[in-house]
PDB file of C-alpha atoms in Angstrom:
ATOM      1  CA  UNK A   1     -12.624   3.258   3.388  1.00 88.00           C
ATOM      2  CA  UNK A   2     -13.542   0.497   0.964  1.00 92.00           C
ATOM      3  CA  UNK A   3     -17.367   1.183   0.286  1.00 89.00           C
ATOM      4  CA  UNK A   4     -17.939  -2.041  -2.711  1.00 92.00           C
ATOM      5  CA  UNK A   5     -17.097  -5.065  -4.054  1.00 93.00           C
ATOM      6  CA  UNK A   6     -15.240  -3.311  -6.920  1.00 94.00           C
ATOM      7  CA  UNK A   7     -12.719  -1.338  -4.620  1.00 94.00           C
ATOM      8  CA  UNK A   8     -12.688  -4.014  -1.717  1.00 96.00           C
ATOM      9  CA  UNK A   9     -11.290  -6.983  -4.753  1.00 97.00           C
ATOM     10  CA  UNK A  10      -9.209  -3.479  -6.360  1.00 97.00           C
ATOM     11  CA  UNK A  11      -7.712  -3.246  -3.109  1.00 97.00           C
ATOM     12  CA  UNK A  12      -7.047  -7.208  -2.262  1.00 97.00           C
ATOM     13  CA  UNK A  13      -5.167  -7.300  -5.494  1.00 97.00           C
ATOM     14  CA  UNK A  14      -3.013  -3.927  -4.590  1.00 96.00           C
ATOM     15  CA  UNK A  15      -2.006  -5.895  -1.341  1.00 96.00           C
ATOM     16  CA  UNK A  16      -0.910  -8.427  -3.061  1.00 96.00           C
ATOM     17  CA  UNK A  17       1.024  -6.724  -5.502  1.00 95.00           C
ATOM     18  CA  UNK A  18       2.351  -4.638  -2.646  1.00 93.00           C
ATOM     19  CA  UNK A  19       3.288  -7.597  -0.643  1.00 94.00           C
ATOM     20  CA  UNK A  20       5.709  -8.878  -3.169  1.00 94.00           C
ATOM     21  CA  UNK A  21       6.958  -5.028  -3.659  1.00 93.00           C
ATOM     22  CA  UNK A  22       8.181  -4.685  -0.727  1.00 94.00           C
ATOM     23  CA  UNK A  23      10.038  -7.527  -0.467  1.00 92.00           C
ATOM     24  CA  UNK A  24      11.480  -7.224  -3.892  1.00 94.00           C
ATOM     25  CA  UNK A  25      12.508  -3.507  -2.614  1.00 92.00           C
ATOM     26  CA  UNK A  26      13.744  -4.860   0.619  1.00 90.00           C
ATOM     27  CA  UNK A  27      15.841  -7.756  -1.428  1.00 90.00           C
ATOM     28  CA  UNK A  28      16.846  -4.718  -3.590  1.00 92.00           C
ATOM     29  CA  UNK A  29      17.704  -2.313  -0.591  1.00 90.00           C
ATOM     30  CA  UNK A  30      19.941  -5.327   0.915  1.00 88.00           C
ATOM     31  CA  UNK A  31      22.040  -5.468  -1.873  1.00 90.00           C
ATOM     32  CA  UNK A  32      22.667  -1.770  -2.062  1.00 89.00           C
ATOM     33  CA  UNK A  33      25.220   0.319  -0.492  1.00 85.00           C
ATOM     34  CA  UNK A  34      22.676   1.810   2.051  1.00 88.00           C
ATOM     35  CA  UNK A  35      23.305   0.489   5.629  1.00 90.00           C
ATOM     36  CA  UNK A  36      20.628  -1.186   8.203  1.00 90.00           C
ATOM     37  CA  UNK A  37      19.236   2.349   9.482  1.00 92.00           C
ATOM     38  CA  UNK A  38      18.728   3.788   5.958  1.00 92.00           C
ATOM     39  CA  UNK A  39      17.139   1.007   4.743  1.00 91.00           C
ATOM     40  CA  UNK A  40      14.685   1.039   7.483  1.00 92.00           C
ATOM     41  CA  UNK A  41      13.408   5.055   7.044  1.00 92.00           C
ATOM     42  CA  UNK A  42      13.227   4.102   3.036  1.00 92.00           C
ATOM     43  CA  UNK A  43      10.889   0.962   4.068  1.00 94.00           C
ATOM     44  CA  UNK A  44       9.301   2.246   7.127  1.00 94.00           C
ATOM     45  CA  UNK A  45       6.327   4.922   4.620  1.00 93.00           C
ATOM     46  CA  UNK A  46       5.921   1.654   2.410  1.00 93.00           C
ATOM     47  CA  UNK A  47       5.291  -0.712   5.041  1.00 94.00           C
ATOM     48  CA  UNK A  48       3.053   2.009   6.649  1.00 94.00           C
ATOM     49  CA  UNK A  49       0.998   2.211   3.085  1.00 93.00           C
ATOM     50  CA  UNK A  50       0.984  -1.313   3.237  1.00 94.00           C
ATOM     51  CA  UNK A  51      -0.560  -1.502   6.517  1.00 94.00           C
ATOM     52  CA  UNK A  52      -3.119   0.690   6.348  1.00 95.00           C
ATOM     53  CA  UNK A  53      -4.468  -1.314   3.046  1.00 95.00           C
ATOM     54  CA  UNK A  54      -4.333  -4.716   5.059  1.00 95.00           C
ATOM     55  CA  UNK A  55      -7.039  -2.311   7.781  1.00 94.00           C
ATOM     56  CA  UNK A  56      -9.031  -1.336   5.703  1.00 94.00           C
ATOM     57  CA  UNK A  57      -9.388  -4.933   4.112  1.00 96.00           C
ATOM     58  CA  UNK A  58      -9.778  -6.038   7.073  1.00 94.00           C
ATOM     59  CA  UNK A  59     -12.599  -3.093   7.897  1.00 92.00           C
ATOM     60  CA  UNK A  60     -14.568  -4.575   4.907  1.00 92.00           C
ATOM     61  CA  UNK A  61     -14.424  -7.715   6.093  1.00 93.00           C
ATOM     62  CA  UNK A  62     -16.201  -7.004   9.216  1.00 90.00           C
ATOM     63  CA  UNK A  63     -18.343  -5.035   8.094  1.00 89.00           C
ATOM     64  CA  UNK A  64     -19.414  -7.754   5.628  1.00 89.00           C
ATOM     65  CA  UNK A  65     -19.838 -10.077   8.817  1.00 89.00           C
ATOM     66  CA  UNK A  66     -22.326  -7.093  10.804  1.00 84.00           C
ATOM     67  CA  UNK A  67     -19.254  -6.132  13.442  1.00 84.00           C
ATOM     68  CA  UNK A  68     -19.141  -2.224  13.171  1.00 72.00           C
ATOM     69  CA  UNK A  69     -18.672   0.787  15.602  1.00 71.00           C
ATOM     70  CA  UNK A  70     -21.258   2.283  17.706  1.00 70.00           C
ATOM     71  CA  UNK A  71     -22.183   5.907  16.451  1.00 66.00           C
ATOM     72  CA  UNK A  72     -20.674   8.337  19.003  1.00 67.00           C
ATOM     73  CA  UNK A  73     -21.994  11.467  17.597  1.00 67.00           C
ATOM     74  CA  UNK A  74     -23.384  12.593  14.158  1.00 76.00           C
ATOM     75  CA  UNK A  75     -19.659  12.990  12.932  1.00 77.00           C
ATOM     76  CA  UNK A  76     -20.017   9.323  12.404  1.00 83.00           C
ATOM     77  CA  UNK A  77     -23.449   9.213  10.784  1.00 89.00           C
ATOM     78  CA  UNK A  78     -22.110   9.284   7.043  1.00 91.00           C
ATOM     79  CA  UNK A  79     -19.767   5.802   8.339  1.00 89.00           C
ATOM     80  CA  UNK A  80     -22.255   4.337  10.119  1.00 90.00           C
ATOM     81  CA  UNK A  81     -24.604   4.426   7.277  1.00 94.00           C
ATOM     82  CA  UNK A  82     -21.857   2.898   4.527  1.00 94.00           C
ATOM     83  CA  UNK A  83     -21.025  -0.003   7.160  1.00 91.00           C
ATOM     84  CA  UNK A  84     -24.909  -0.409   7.944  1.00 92.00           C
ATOM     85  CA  UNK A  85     -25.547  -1.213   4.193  1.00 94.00           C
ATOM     86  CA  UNK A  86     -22.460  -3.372   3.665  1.00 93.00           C
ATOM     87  CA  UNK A  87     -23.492  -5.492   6.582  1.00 91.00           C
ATOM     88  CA  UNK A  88     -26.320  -5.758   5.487  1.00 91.00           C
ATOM     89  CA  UNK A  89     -24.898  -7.297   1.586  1.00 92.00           C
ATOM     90  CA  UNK A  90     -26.666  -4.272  -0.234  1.00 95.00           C
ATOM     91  CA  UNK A  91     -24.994  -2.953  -2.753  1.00 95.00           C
ATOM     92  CA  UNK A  92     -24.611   1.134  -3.866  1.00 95.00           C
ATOM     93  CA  UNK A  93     -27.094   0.072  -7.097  1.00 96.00           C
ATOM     94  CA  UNK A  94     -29.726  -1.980  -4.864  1.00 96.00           C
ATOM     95  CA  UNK A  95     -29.750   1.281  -2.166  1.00 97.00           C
ATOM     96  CA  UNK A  96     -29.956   3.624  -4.919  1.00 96.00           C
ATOM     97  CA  UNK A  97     -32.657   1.558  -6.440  1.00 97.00           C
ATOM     98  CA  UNK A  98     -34.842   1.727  -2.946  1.00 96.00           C
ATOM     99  CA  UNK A  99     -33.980   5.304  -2.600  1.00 97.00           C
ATOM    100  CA  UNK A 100     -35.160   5.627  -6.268  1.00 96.00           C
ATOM    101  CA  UNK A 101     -32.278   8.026  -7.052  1.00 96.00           C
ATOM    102  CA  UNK A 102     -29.223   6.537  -9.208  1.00 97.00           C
ATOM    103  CA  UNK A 103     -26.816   4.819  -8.357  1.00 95.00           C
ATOM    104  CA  UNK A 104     -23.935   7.781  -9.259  1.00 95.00           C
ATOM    105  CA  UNK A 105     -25.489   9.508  -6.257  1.00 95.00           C
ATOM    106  CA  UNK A 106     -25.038   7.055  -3.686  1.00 96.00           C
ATOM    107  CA  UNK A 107     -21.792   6.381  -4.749  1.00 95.00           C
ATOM    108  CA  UNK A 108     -21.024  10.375  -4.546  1.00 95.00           C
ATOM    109  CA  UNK A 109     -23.068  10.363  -0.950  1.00 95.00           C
ATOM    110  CA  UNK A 110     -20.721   7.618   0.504  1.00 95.00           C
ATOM    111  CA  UNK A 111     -17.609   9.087  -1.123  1.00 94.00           C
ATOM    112  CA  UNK A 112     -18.160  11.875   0.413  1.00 93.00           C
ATOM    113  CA  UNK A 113     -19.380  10.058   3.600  1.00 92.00           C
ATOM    114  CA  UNK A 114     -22.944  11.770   3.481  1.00 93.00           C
ATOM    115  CA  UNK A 115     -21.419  15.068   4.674  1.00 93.00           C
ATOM    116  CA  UNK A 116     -23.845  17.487   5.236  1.00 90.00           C
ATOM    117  CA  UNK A 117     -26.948  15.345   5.192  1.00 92.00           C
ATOM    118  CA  UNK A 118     -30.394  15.880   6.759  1.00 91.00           C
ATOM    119  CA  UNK A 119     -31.689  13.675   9.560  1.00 90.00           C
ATOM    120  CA  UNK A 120     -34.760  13.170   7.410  1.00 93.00           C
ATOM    121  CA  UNK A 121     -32.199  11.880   4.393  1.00 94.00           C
ATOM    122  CA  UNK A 122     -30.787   9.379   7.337  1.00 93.00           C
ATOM    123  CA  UNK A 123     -34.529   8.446   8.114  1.00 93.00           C
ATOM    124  CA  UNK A 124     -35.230   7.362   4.719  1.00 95.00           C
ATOM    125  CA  UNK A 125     -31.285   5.508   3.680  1.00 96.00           C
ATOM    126  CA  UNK A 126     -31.931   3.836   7.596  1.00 94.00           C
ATOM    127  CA  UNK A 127     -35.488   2.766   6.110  1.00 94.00           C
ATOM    128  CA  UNK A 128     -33.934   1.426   2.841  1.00 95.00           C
ATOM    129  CA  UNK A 129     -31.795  -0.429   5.089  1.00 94.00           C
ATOM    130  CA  UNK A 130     -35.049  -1.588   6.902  1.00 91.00           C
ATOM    131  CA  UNK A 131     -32.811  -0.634   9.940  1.00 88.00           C
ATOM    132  CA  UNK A 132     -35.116  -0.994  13.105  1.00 76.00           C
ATOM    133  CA  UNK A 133     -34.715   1.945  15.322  1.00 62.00           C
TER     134      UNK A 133
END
C-alpha cells in the first residue's frame, strides 16, 4: 500500500520504468530461441508485478479523491485509518504534528498498519482527522 507522496511518485516512476521493461524483455524474448508458451510463463510473474503496481497507484488515487472501503471489522482499522488521512490530503508529518508525537512514528504505525492499536489510540488519530463519528 502506498501510504505518501514520496512512495506514491517512487512508485509512478517504477511503472514507468517497468512499462518499457517489459516490453524491451518481451522484444528480447521474441528474438530468442524460446517458443510462444515459454515466453508466456517467463512474462506472465512480470506482468503480474506490473499489475499489482498499476493497483495500488490506482488505490492512491482514490483514496486521494475520498473513495475508500467500508470497515468490515477491526482487521481493517489500521487501512481505514491510512486511507482516512490520505483522503483527507494530510500528510504522515501534519498527523504526527496533531498527535504531537514525530513523524518516524506515524510512519512506523502505518507501515505496520497500526497493528495492535488501542481503540482509545483510534479515538484520538480519528480526532486528528476531525473524522465525525
Amino acid at each position: 500500500m502506498i501510504r505518501n507522496e514520496t512512495e506514491y511518485k517512487q512508485t509512478v516512476e517504477r511503472v514507468t520504468q517497468e512499462t518499457q521493461s517489459l516490453s524491451d524483455r518481451r522484444k528480447h524474448l521474441k528474438q530468442s530461441s524460446l517458443n510462444p508458451e515459454q515466453i508466456k510463463r517467463v512474462m506472465d510473474p512480470l506482468k503480474s508485478f506490473h499489475l499489482q503496481l498499476c493497483e495500488e497507484v490506482e488505490s492512491y488515487d482514490r483514496l486521494k479523491h475520498g473513495e475508500f472501503e467500508e470497515l468490515n471489522n477491526l482487521r481493517g482499522l489500521g487501512h481505514l485509518l491510512i486511507s482516512l488521512r490520505i483522503a483527507q490530503g494530510v500528510s504522515q508529518r501534519e498527523l504526527a504534528s496533531r498527535l504531537e508525537v514525530h513523524e518516524s512514528q506515524v510512519s512506523r504505525d502505518e507501515r505496520n498498519e497500526y497493528f495492535g492499536i488501542t481503540i482509545e489510540r483510534a479515538n484520538k488519530i480519528l480526532e486528528a482527522l476531525k473524522v465525525q463519528r
